[in-house]
Amino acid sequence: MDEVATKIIEILKKHMKEPRDDISLSTALTDLKIESLDLAMIVFDIEDTFGIEIPYNANEDVGDFKTVGSVVDKVKGLMAAGPAAAKA
């Protein structure tokens, strides 16, 4: 697992009510019992950690946040696009 994935898993664990040690890229966020308010805090934490802005609407963008791996892919894509693209 790379550094981005490791940091995201650490952020998830920090916000979970019952942190688990068996989180992988294929773990579904619904399996982690993360509530929508917690997810918003996770998004903010990820943005701060990686210096990006994640365009996120809880009602529309749920598909981008199905698994830990999908979150990692989204973050990597935003990082690769650069700060200007992340704000678009």
PDB file of N, CA, C and O in Angstrom, residues 1-82:
ATOM      1  N   MET A   1       0.853  -1.174   0.000  1.00  0.00           N
ATOM      2  CA  MET A   1       0.000   0.000   0.000  1.00  0.00           C
ATOM      3  C   MET A   1       0.901   1.241   0.000  1.00  0.00           C
ATOM      4  O   MET A   1       1.887   1.281   0.715  1.00  0.00           O
ATOM      5  N   ASP A   2       0.535   2.234  -0.809  1.00  0.00           N
ATOM      6  CA  ASP A   2       1.377   3.419  -0.899  1.00  0.00           C
ATOM      7  C   ASP A   2       1.071   4.436   0.200  1.00  0.00           C
ATOM      8  O   ASP A   2       0.182   4.245   1.026  1.00  0.00           O
ATOM      9  N   GLU A   3       1.819   5.539   0.186  1.00  0.00           N
ATOM     10  CA  GLU A   3       1.726   6.539   1.249  1.00  0.00           C
ATOM     11  C   GLU A   3       0.354   7.217   1.297  1.00  0.00           C
ATOM     12  O   GLU A   3      -0.189   7.464   2.377  1.00  0.00           O
ATOM     13  N   VAL A   4      -0.215   7.506   0.120  1.00  0.00           N
ATOM     14  CA  VAL A   4      -1.535   8.150   0.076  1.00  0.00           C
ATOM     15  C   VAL A   4      -2.578   7.241   0.721  1.00  0.00           C
ATOM     16  O   VAL A   4      -3.365   7.671   1.571  1.00  0.00           O
ATOM     17  N   ALA A   5      -2.584   5.982   0.339  1.00  0.00           N
ATOM     18  CA  ALA A   5      -3.547   5.025   0.893  1.00  0.00           C
ATOM     19  C   ALA A   5      -3.358   4.878   2.403  1.00  0.00           C
ATOM     20  O   ALA A   5      -4.341   4.867   3.154  1.00  0.00           O
ATOM     21  N   THR A   6      -2.124   4.793   2.846  1.00  0.00           N
ATOM     22  CA  THR A   6      -1.841   4.647   4.275  1.00  0.00           C
ATOM     23  C   THR A   6      -2.364   5.848   5.063  1.00  0.00           C
ATOM     24  O   THR A   6      -3.000   5.689   6.108  1.00  0.00           O
ATOM     25  N   LYS A   7      -2.121   7.057   4.545  1.00  0.00           N
ATOM     26  CA  LYS A   7      -2.586   8.260   5.238  1.00  0.00           C
ATOM     27  C   LYS A   7      -4.114   8.318   5.274  1.00  0.00           C
ATOM     28  O   LYS A   7      -4.695   8.712   6.284  1.00  0.00           O
ATOM     29  N   ILE A   8      -4.751   7.939   4.177  1.00  0.00           N
ATOM     30  CA  ILE A   8      -6.218   7.971   4.142  1.00  0.00           C
ATOM     31  C   ILE A   8      -6.794   6.973   5.137  1.00  0.00           C
ATOM     32  O   ILE A   8      -7.752   7.284   5.851  1.00  0.00           O
ATOM     33  N   ILE A   9      -6.209   5.802   5.227  1.00  0.00           N
ATOM     34  CA  ILE A   9      -6.681   4.802   6.198  1.00  0.00           C
ATOM     35  C   ILE A   9      -6.490   5.322   7.622  1.00  0.00           C
ATOM     36  O   ILE A   9      -7.362   5.154   8.473  1.00  0.00           O
ATOM     37  N   GLU A  10      -5.379   6.003   7.884  1.00  0.00           N
ATOM     38  CA  GLU A  10      -5.158   6.593   9.212  1.00  0.00           C
ATOM     39  C   GLU A  10      -6.231   7.633   9.525  1.00  0.00           C
ATOM     40  O   GLU A  10      -6.746   7.699  10.643  1.00  0.00           O
ATOM     41  N   ILE A  11      -6.582   8.446   8.532  1.00  0.00           N
ATOM     42  CA  ILE A  11      -7.631   9.461   8.718  1.00  0.00           C
ATOM     43  C   ILE A  11      -8.970   8.784   8.999  1.00  0.00           C
ATOM     44  O   ILE A  11      -9.703   9.191   9.903  1.00  0.00           O
ATOM     45  N   LEU A  12      -9.281   7.735   8.249  1.00  0.00           N
ATOM     46  CA  LEU A  12     -10.539   7.003   8.473  1.00  0.00           C
ATOM     47  C   LEU A  12     -10.588   6.458   9.889  1.00  0.00           C
ATOM     48  O   LEU A  12     -11.599   6.603  10.592  1.00  0.00           O
ATOM     49  N   LYS A  13      -9.502   5.835  10.322  1.00  0.00           N
ATOM     50  CA  LYS A  13      -9.456   5.259  11.669  1.00  0.00           C
ATOM     51  C   LYS A  13      -9.661   6.318  12.738  1.00  0.00           C
ATOM     52  O   LYS A  13     -10.331   6.082  13.743  1.00  0.00           O
ATOM     53  N   LYS A  14      -9.081   7.492  12.519  1.00  0.00           N
ATOM     54  CA  LYS A  14      -9.175   8.579  13.498  1.00  0.00           C
ATOM     55  C   LYS A  14     -10.631   9.020  13.693  1.00  0.00           C
ATOM     56  O   LYS A  14     -11.019   9.410  14.784  1.00  0.00           O
ATOM     57  N   HIS A  15     -11.446   8.923  12.631  1.00  0.00           N
ATOM     58  CA  HIS A  15     -12.825   9.397  12.696  1.00  0.00           C
ATOM     59  C   HIS A  15     -13.846   8.290  12.973  1.00  0.00           C
ATOM     60  O   HIS A  15     -15.025   8.576  13.129  1.00  0.00           O
ATOM     61  N   MET A  16     -13.392   7.042  13.030  1.00  0.00           N
ATOM     62  CA  MET A  16     -14.314   5.928  13.265  1.00  0.00           C
ATOM     63  C   MET A  16     -14.623   5.787  14.749  1.00  0.00           C
ATOM     64  O   MET A  16     -13.753   6.002  15.593  1.00  0.00           O
ATOM     65  N   LYS A  17     -15.858   5.425  15.030  1.00  0.00           N
ATOM     66  CA  LYS A  17     -16.228   5.183  16.424  1.00  0.00           C
ATOM     67  C   LYS A  17     -15.578   3.904  16.946  1.00  0.00           C
ATOM     68  O   LYS A  17     -15.233   3.804  18.110  1.00  0.00           O
ATOM     69  N   GLU A  18     -15.425   2.918  16.071  1.00  0.00           N
ATOM     70  CA  GLU A  18     -14.769   1.663  16.419  1.00  0.00           C
ATOM     71  C   GLU A  18     -13.698   1.360  15.381  1.00  0.00           C
ATOM     72  O   GLU A  18     -13.959   0.640  14.418  1.00  0.00           O
ATOM     73  N   PRO A  19     -12.483   1.921  15.530  1.00  0.00           N
ATOM     74  CA  PRO A  19     -11.423   1.709  14.549  1.00  0.00           C
ATOM     75  C   PRO A  19     -11.100   0.226  14.356  1.00  0.00           C
ATOM     76  O   PRO A  19     -11.141  -0.547  15.303  1.00  0.00           O
ATOM     77  N   ARG A  20     -10.810  -0.137  13.109  1.00  0.00           N
ATOM     78  CA  ARG A  20     -10.473  -1.517  12.777  1.00  0.00           C
ATOM     79  C   ARG A  20      -9.078  -1.579  12.182  1.00  0.00           C
ATOM     80  O   ARG A  20      -8.614  -0.621  11.589  1.00  0.00           O
ATOM     81  N   ASP A  21      -8.442  -2.731  12.331  1.00  0.00           N
ATOM     82  CA  ASP A  21      -7.106  -2.916  11.771  1.00  0.00           C
ATOM     83  C   ASP A  21      -7.119  -3.667  10.444  1.00  0.00           C
ATOM     84  O   ASP A  21      -6.074  -3.880   9.848  1.00  0.00           O
ATOM     85  N   ASP A  22      -8.305  -4.064   9.980  1.00  0.00           N
ATOM     86  CA  ASP A  22      -8.392  -4.874   8.767  1.00  0.00           C
ATOM     87  C   ASP A  22      -8.892  -4.075   7.569  1.00  0.00           C
ATOM     88  O   ASP A  22      -9.497  -4.615   6.660  1.00  0.00           O
ATOM     89  N   ILE A  23      -8.615  -2.778   7.543  1.00  0.00           N
ATOM     90  CA  ILE A  23      -9.078  -1.938   6.445  1.00  0.00           C
ATOM     91  C   ILE A  23      -8.123  -2.090   5.263  1.00  0.00           C
ATOM     92  O   ILE A  23      -6.910  -1.958   5.404  1.00  0.00           O
ATOM     93  N   SER A  24      -8.697  -2.364   4.081  1.00  0.00           N
ATOM     94  CA  SER A  24      -7.907  -2.468   2.858  1.00  0.00           C
ATOM     95  C   SER A  24      -8.535  -1.561   1.799  1.00  0.00           C
ATOM     96  O   SER A  24      -9.576  -0.943   2.036  1.00  0.00           O
ATOM     97  N   LEU A  25      -7.932  -1.521   0.624  1.00  0.00           N
ATOM     98  CA  LEU A  25      -8.463  -0.683  -0.457  1.00  0.00           C
ATOM     99  C   LEU A  25      -9.847  -1.139  -0.911  1.00  0.00           C
ATOM    100  O   LEU A  25     -10.642  -0.340  -1.401  1.00  0.00           O
ATOM    101  N   SER A  26     -10.146  -2.415  -0.739  1.00  0.00           N
ATOM    102  CA  SER A  26     -11.448  -2.929  -1.184  1.00  0.00           C
ATOM    103  C   SER A  26     -12.539  -2.818  -0.120  1.00  0.00           C
ATOM    104  O   SER A  26     -13.696  -3.137  -0.373  1.00  0.00           O
ATOM    105  N   THR A  27     -12.184  -2.332   1.063  1.00  0.00           N
ATOM    106  CA  THR A  27     -13.169  -2.190   2.136  1.00  0.00           C
ATOM    107  C   THR A  27     -14.197  -1.122   1.768  1.00  0.00           C
ATOM    108  O   THR A  27     -13.834   0.001   1.423  1.00  0.00           O
ATOM    109  N   ALA A  28     -15.471  -1.494   1.849  1.00  0.00           N
ATOM    110  CA  ALA A  28     -16.546  -0.541   1.575  1.00  0.00           C
ATOM    111  C   ALA A  28     -16.686   0.420   2.753  1.00  0.00           C
ATOM    112  O   ALA A  28     -16.597   0.006   3.908  1.00  0.00           O
ATOM    113  N   LEU A  29     -16.892   1.702   2.440  1.00  0.00           N
ATOM    114  CA  LEU A  29     -17.052   2.675   3.522  1.00  0.00           C
ATOM    115  C   LEU A  29     -18.268   2.353   4.380  1.00  0.00           C
ATOM    116  O   LEU A  29     -18.261   2.604   5.582  1.00  0.00           O
ATOM    117  N   THR A  30     -19.302   1.760   3.766  1.00  0.00           N
ATOM    118  CA  THR A  30     -20.486   1.385   4.545  1.00  0.00           C
ATOM    119  C   THR A  30     -20.136   0.324   5.592  1.00  0.00           C
ATOM    120  O   THR A  30     -20.747   0.296   6.654  1.00  0.00           O
ATOM    121  N   ASP A  31     -19.140  -0.515   5.304  1.00  0.00           N
ATOM    122  CA  ASP A  31     -18.710  -1.530   6.276  1.00  0.00           C
ATOM    123  C   ASP A  31     -18.007  -0.909   7.476  1.00  0.00           C
ATOM    124  O   ASP A  31     -17.888  -1.527   8.525  1.00  0.00           O
ATOM    125  N   LEU A  32     -17.537   0.324   7.318  1.00  0.00           N
ATOM    126  CA  LEU A  32     -16.822   0.995   8.401  1.00  0.00           C
ATOM    127  C   LEU A  32     -17.768   1.761   9.320  1.00  0.00           C
ATOM    128  O   LEU A  32     -17.340   2.353  10.300  1.00  0.00           O
ATOM    129  N   LYS A  33     -19.046   1.737   8.982  1.00  0.00           N
ATOM    130  CA  LYS A  33     -20.077   2.404   9.792  1.00  0.00           C
ATOM    131  C   LYS A  33     -19.758   3.882  10.010  1.00  0.00           C
ATOM    132  O   LYS A  33     -19.836   4.398  11.116  1.00  0.00           O
ATOM    133  N   ILE A  34     -19.388   4.542   8.911  1.00  0.00           N
ATOM    134  CA  ILE A  34     -19.084   5.971   8.966  1.00  0.00           C
ATOM    135  C   ILE A  34     -20.357   6.735   8.647  1.00  0.00           C
ATOM    136  O   ILE A  34     -20.970   6.535   7.604  1.00  0.00           O
ATOM    137  N   GLU A  35     -20.751   7.613   9.547  1.00  0.00           N
ATOM    138  CA  GLU A  35     -21.959   8.402   9.346  1.00  0.00           C
ATOM    139  C   GLU A  35     -21.641   9.601   8.460  1.00  0.00           C
ATOM    140  O   GLU A  35     -20.488   9.997   8.314  1.00  0.00           O
ATOM    141  N   SER A  36     -22.688  10.212   7.886  1.00  0.00           N
ATOM    142  CA  SER A  36     -22.474  11.290   6.928  1.00  0.00           C
ATOM    143  C   SER A  36     -21.724  12.475   7.532  1.00  0.00           C
ATOM    144  O   SER A  36     -20.884  13.085   6.877  1.00  0.00           O
ATOM    145  N   LEU A  37     -21.991  12.814   8.773  1.00  0.00           N
ATOM    146  CA  LEU A  37     -21.271  13.914   9.415  1.00  0.00           C
ATOM    147  C   LEU A  37     -19.795  13.559   9.566  1.00  0.00           C
ATOM    148  O   LEU A  37     -18.912  14.392   9.328  1.00  0.00           O
ATOM    149  N   ASP A  38     -19.528  12.309   9.934  1.00  0.00           N
ATOM    150  CA  ASP A  38     -18.142  11.857  10.042  1.00  0.00           C
ATOM    151  C   ASP A  38     -17.462  11.912   8.674  1.00  0.00           C
ATOM    152  O   ASP A  38     -16.292  12.282   8.574  1.00  0.00           O
ATOM    153  N   LEU A  39     -18.197  11.529   7.620  1.00  0.00           N
ATOM    154  CA  LEU A  39     -17.630  11.550   6.274  1.00  0.00           C
ATOM    155  C   LEU A  39     -17.243  12.972   5.882  1.00  0.00           C
ATOM    156  O   LEU A  39     -16.195  13.196   5.281  1.00  0.00           O
ATOM    157  N   ALA A  40     -18.073  13.941   6.248  1.00  0.00           N
ATOM    158  CA  ALA A  40     -17.746  15.337   5.956  1.00  0.00           C
ATOM    159  C   ALA A  40     -16.444  15.733   6.659  1.00  0.00           C
ATOM    160  O   ALA A  40     -15.576  16.393   6.063  1.00  0.00           O
ATOM    161  N   MET A  41     -16.285  15.324   7.902  1.00  0.00           N
ATOM    162  CA  MET A  41     -15.059  15.627   8.648  1.00  0.00           C
ATOM    163  C   MET A  41     -13.852  14.915   8.023  1.00  0.00           C
ATOM    164  O   MET A  41     -12.759  15.471   7.968  1.00  0.00           O
ATOM    165  N   ILE A  42     -14.068  13.711   7.531  1.00  0.00           N
ATOM    166  CA  ILE A  42     -13.007  12.954   6.866  1.00  0.00           C
ATOM    167  C   ILE A  42     -12.571  13.683   5.599  1.00  0.00           C
ATOM    168  O   ILE A  42     -11.379  13.816   5.317  1.00  0.00           O
ATOM    169  N   VAL A  43     -13.557  14.169   4.814  1.00  0.00           N
ATOM    170  CA  VAL A  43     -13.246  14.901   3.591  1.00  0.00           C
ATOM    171  C   VAL A  43     -12.401  16.136   3.926  1.00  0.00           C
ATOM    172  O   VAL A  43     -11.385  16.396   3.277  1.00  0.00           O
ATOM    173  N   PHE A  44     -12.797  16.887   4.955  1.00  0.00           N
ATOM    174  CA  PHE A  44     -12.030  18.077   5.361  1.00  0.00           C
ATOM    175  C   PHE A  44     -10.610  17.689   5.773  1.00  0.00           C
ATOM    176  O   PHE A  44      -9.642  18.372   5.432  1.00  0.00           O
ATOM    177  N   ASP A  45     -10.488  16.610   6.526  1.00  0.00           N
ATOM    178  CA  ASP A  45      -9.189  16.150   7.002  1.00  0.00           C
ATOM    179  C   ASP A  45      -8.295  15.742   5.821  1.00  0.00           C
ATOM    180  O   ASP A  45      -7.106  16.060   5.781  1.00  0.00           O
ATOM    181  N   ILE A  46      -8.873  15.037   4.849  1.00  0.00           N
ATOM    182  CA  ILE A  46      -8.121  14.622   3.661  1.00  0.00           C
ATOM    183  C   ILE A  46      -7.664  15.856   2.878  1.00  0.00           C
ATOM    184  O   ILE A  46      -6.519  15.935   2.425  1.00  0.00           O
ATOM    185  N   GLU A  47      -8.558  16.831   2.731  1.00  0.00           N
ATOM    186  CA  GLU A  47      -8.207  18.066   2.015  1.00  0.00           C
ATOM    187  C   GLU A  47      -7.027  18.756   2.685  1.00  0.00           C
ATOM    188  O   GLU A  47      -6.078  19.175   2.011  1.00  0.00           O
ATOM    189  N   ASP A  48      -7.070  18.877   4.001  1.00  0.00           N
ATOM    190  CA  ASP A  48      -5.980  19.522   4.745  1.00  0.00           C
ATOM    191  C   ASP A  48      -4.679  18.747   4.617  1.00  0.00           C
ATOM    192  O   ASP A  48      -3.606  19.327   4.433  1.00  0.00           O
ATOM    193  N   THR A  49      -4.768  17.428   4.719  1.00  0.00           N
ATOM    194  CA  THR A  49      -3.579  16.582   4.676  1.00  0.00           C
ATOM    195  C   THR A  49      -2.871  16.650   3.326  1.00  0.00           C
ATOM    196  O   THR A  49      -1.648  16.721   3.264  1.00  0.00           O
ATOM    197  N   PHE A  50      -3.648  16.643   2.243  1.00  0.00           N
ATOM    198  CA  PHE A  50      -3.058  16.571   0.909  1.00  0.00           C
ATOM    199  C   PHE A  50      -3.051  17.901   0.161  1.00  0.00           C
ATOM    200  O   PHE A  50      -2.578  17.978  -0.970  1.00  0.00           O
ATOM    201  N   GLY A  51      -3.587  18.957   0.775  1.00  0.00           N
ATOM    202  CA  GLY A  51      -3.578  20.264   0.138  1.00  0.00           C
ATOM    203  C   GLY A  51      -4.423  20.324  -1.124  1.00  0.00           C
ATOM    204  O   GLY A  51      -4.031  20.936  -2.116  1.00  0.00           O
ATOM    205  N   ILE A  52      -5.584  19.658  -1.096  1.00  0.00           N
ATOM    206  CA  ILE A  52      -6.481  19.629  -2.259  1.00  0.00           C
ATOM    207  C   ILE A  52      -7.875  20.055  -1.826  1.00  0.00           C
ATOM    208  O   ILE A  52      -8.155  20.162  -0.631  1.00  0.00           O
ATOM    209  N   GLU A  53      -8.729  20.292  -2.805  1.00  0.00           N
ATOM    210  CA  GLU A  53     -10.147  20.521  -2.534  1.00  0.00           C
ATOM    211  C   GLU A  53     -10.916  19.401  -3.208  1.00  0.00           C
ATOM    212  O   GLU A  53     -10.734  19.144  -4.392  1.00  0.00           O
ATOM    213  N   ILE A  54     -11.765  18.735  -2.447  1.00  0.00           N
ATOM    214  CA  ILE A  54     -12.561  17.638  -2.986  1.00  0.00           C
ATOM    215  C   ILE A  54     -13.971  18.156  -3.229  1.00  0.00           C
ATOM    216  O   ILE A  54     -14.672  18.487  -2.277  1.00  0.00           O
ATOM    217  N   PRO A  55     -14.374  18.248  -4.494  1.00  0.00           N
ATOM    218  CA  PRO A  55     -15.755  18.653  -4.757  1.00  0.00           C
ATOM    219  C   PRO A  55     -16.667  17.511  -4.327  1.00  0.00           C
ATOM    220  O   PRO A  55     -16.647  16.444  -4.937  1.00  0.00           O
ATOM    221  N   TYR A  56     -17.402  17.692  -3.246  1.00  0.00           N
ATOM    222  CA  TYR A  56     -18.182  16.595  -2.684  1.00  0.00           C
ATOM    223  C   TYR A  56     -19.577  17.054  -2.308  1.00  0.00           C
ATOM    224  O   TYR A  56     -19.760  18.054  -1.628  1.00  0.00           O
ATOM    225  N   ASN A  57     -20.555  16.317  -2.790  1.00  0.00           N
ATOM    226  CA  ASN A  57     -21.951  16.532  -2.424  1.00  0.00           C
ATOM    227  C   ASN A  57     -22.463  15.186  -1.938  1.00  0.00           C
ATOM    228  O   ASN A  57     -22.529  14.234  -2.717  1.00  0.00           O
ATOM    229  N   ALA A  58     -22.812  15.091  -0.689  1.00  0.00           N
ATOM    230  CA  ALA A  58     -23.212  13.812  -0.088  1.00  0.00           C
ATOM    231  C   ALA A  58     -24.362  13.147  -0.839  1.00  0.00           C
ATOM    232  O   ALA A  58     -24.482  11.928  -0.836  1.00  0.00           O
ATOM    233  N   ASN A  59     -25.207  13.934  -1.485  1.00  0.00           N
ATOM    234  CA  ASN A  59     -26.340  13.360  -2.204  1.00  0.00           C
ATOM    235  C   ASN A  59     -25.990  12.916  -3.611  1.00  0.00           C
ATOM    236  O   ASN A  59     -26.680  12.089  -4.188  1.00  0.00           O
ATOM    237  N   GLU A  60     -24.911  13.466  -4.184  1.00  0.00           N
ATOM    238  CA  GLU A  60     -24.590  13.159  -5.577  1.00  0.00           C
ATOM    239  C   GLU A  60     -23.318  12.354  -5.767  1.00  0.00           C
ATOM    240  O   GLU A  60     -23.216  11.571  -6.694  1.00  0.00           O
ATOM    241  N   ASP A  61     -22.341  12.533  -4.921  1.00  0.00           N
ATOM    242  CA  ASP A  61     -21.026  11.955  -5.154  1.00  0.00           C
ATOM    243  C   ASP A  61     -20.748  10.671  -4.376  1.00  0.00           C
ATOM    244  O   ASP A  61     -19.603  10.302  -4.191  1.00  0.00           O
ATOM    245  N   VAL A  62     -21.772  10.004  -3.946  1.00  0.00           N
ATOM    246  CA  VAL A  62     -21.566   8.802  -3.136  1.00  0.00           C
ATOM    247  C   VAL A  62     -20.805   7.737  -3.911  1.00  0.00           C
ATOM    248  O   VAL A  62     -20.057   6.971  -3.314  1.00  0.00           O
ATOM    249  N   GLY A  63     -20.958   7.687  -5.213  1.00  0.00           N
ATOM    250  CA  GLY A  63     -20.270   6.698  -6.035  1.00  0.00           C
ATOM    251  C   GLY A  63     -18.764   6.818  -5.964  1.00  0.00           C
ATOM    252  O   GLY A  63     -18.041   5.833  -6.055  1.00  0.00           O
ATOM    253  N   ASP A  64     -18.270   8.041  -5.788  1.00  0.00           N
ATOM    254  CA  ASP A  64     -16.830   8.259  -5.689  1.00  0.00           C
ATOM    255  C   ASP A  64     -16.279   7.802  -4.347  1.00  0.00           C
ATOM    256  O   ASP A  64     -15.076   7.744  -4.155  1.00  0.00           O
ATOM    257  N   PHE A  65     -17.153   7.517  -3.413  1.00  0.00           N
ATOM    258  CA  PHE A  65     -16.724   7.186  -2.061  1.00  0.00           C
ATOM    259  C   PHE A  65     -17.318   5.855  -1.594  1.00  0.00           C
ATOM    260  O   PHE A  65     -17.737   5.737  -0.464  1.00  0.00           O
ATOM    261  N   LYS A  66     -17.345   4.851  -2.486  1.00  0.00           N
ATOM    262  CA  LYS A  66     -17.893   3.539  -2.114  1.00  0.00           C
ATOM    263  C   LYS A  66     -16.901   2.721  -1.301  1.00  0.00           C
ATOM    264  O   LYS A  66     -17.261   2.094  -0.333  1.00  0.00           O
ATOM    265  N   THR A  67     -15.632   2.734  -1.727  1.00  0.00           N
ATOM    266  CA  THR A  67     -14.609   1.942  -1.054  1.00  0.00           C
ATOM    267  C   THR A  67     -13.431   2.836  -0.669  1.00  0.00           C
ATOM    268  O   THR A  67     -13.302   3.965  -1.159  1.00  0.00           O
ATOM    269  N   VAL A  68     -12.577   2.300   0.172  1.00  0.00           N
ATOM    270  CA  VAL A  68     -11.361   3.025   0.540  1.00  0.00           C
ATOM    271  C   VAL A  68     -10.538   3.290  -0.722  1.00  0.00           C
ATOM    272  O   VAL A  68     -10.017   4.388  -0.923  1.00  0.00           O
ATOM    273  N   GLY A  69     -10.476   2.314  -1.602  1.00  0.00           N
ATOM    274  CA  GLY A  69      -9.721   2.463  -2.850  1.00  0.00           C
ATOM    275  C   GLY A  69     -10.269   3.565  -3.736  1.00  0.00           C
ATOM    276  O   GLY A  69      -9.499   4.284  -4.383  1.00  0.00           O
ATOM    277  N   SER A  70     -11.599   3.729  -3.772  1.00  0.00           N
ATOM    278  CA  SER A  70     -12.176   4.794  -4.599  1.00  0.00           C
ATOM    279  C   SER A  70     -11.833   6.170  -4.040  1.00  0.00           C
ATOM    280  O   SER A  70     -11.626   7.126  -4.784  1.00  0.00           O
ATOM    281  N   VAL A  71     -11.738   6.278  -2.723  1.00  0.00           N
ATOM    282  CA  VAL A  71     -11.318   7.537  -2.097  1.00  0.00           C
ATOM    283  C   VAL A  71      -9.861   7.818  -2.454  1.00  0.00           C
ATOM    284  O   VAL A  71      -9.503   8.933  -2.840  1.00  0.00           O
ATOM    285  N   VAL A  72      -9.020   6.792  -2.360  1.00  0.00           N
ATOM    286  CA  VAL A  72      -7.605   6.934  -2.695  1.00  0.00           C
ATOM    287  C   VAL A  72      -7.457   7.368  -4.156  1.00  0.00           C
ATOM    288  O   VAL A  72      -6.700   8.298  -4.463  1.00  0.00           O
ATOM    289  N   ASP A  73      -8.202   6.730  -5.067  1.00  0.00           N
ATOM    290  CA  ASP A  73      -8.134   7.079  -6.488  1.00  0.00           C
ATOM    291  C   ASP A  73      -8.560   8.524  -6.729  1.00  0.00           C
ATOM    292  O   ASP A  73      -7.945   9.242  -7.511  1.00  0.00           O
ATOM    293  N   LYS A  74      -9.619   8.942  -6.061  1.00  0.00           N
ATOM    294  CA  LYS A  74     -10.119  10.319  -6.204  1.00  0.00           C
ATOM    295  C   LYS A  74      -9.055  11.316  -5.737  1.00  0.00           C
ATOM    296  O   LYS A  74      -8.774  12.305  -6.409  1.00  0.00           O
ATOM    297  N   VAL A  75      -8.447  11.055  -4.588  1.00  0.00           N
ATOM    298  CA  VAL A  75      -7.420  11.940  -4.035  1.00  0.00           C
ATOM    299  C   VAL A  75      -6.217  11.996  -4.979  1.00  0.00           C
ATOM    300  O   VAL A  75      -5.703  13.075  -5.286  1.00  0.00           O
ATOM    301  N   LYS A  76      -5.764  10.848  -5.464  1.00  0.00           N
ATOM    302  CA  LYS A  76      -4.615  10.814  -6.368  1.00  0.00           C
ATOM    303  C   LYS A  76      -4.919  11.581  -7.656  1.00  0.00           C
ATOM    304  O   LYS A  76      -4.065  12.294  -8.177  1.00  0.00           O
ATOM    305  N   GLY A  77      -6.134  11.435  -8.156  1.00  0.00           N
ATOM    306  CA  GLY A  77      -6.530  12.156  -9.363  1.00  0.00           C
ATOM    307  C   GLY A  77      -6.505  13.654  -9.148  1.00  0.00           C
ATOM    308  O   GLY A  77      -6.024  14.409 -10.009  1.00  0.00           O
ATOM    309  N   LEU A  78      -7.009  14.107  -8.009  1.00  0.00           N
ATOM    310  CA  LEU A  78      -7.012  15.542  -7.701  1.00  0.00           C
ATOM    311  C   LEU A  78      -5.593  16.069  -7.497  1.00  0.00           C
ATOM    312  O   LEU A  78      -5.263  17.179  -7.913  1.00  0.00           O
ATOM    313  N   MET A  79      -4.745  15.245  -6.882  1.00  0.00           N
ATOM    314  CA  MET A  79      -3.358  15.663  -6.673  1.00  0.00           C
ATOM    315  C   MET A  79      -2.633  15.769  -8.012  1.00  0.00           C
ATOM    316  O   MET A  79      -1.866  16.710  -8.237  1.00  0.00           O
ATOM    317  N   ALA A  80      -2.876  14.833  -8.907  1.00  0.00           N
ATOM    318  CA  ALA A  80      -2.231  14.831 -10.210  1.00  0.00           C
ATOM    319  C   ALA A  80      -2.697  16.002 -11.071  1.00  0.00           C
ATOM    320  O   ALA A  80      -1.921  16.563 -11.847  1.00  0.00           O
ATOM    321  N   ALA A  81      -3.959  16.389 -10.912  1.00  0.00           N
ATOM    322  CA  ALA A  81      -4.514  17.481 -11.700  1.00  0.00           C
ATOM    323  C   ALA A  81      -3.991  18.828 -11.233  1.00  0.00           C
ATOM    324  O   ALA A  81      -4.045  19.810 -11.958  1.00  0.00           O
ATOM    325  N   GLY A  82      -3.503  18.884 -10.017  1.00  0.00           N
ATOM    326  CA  GLY A  82      -2.957  20.129  -9.486  1.00  0.00           C
ATOM    327  C   GLY A  82      -3.998  20.972  -8.790  1.00  0.00           C
ATOM    328  O   GLY A  82      -5.192  20.742  -8.939  1.00  0.00           O
TER     329      GLY A  82
END
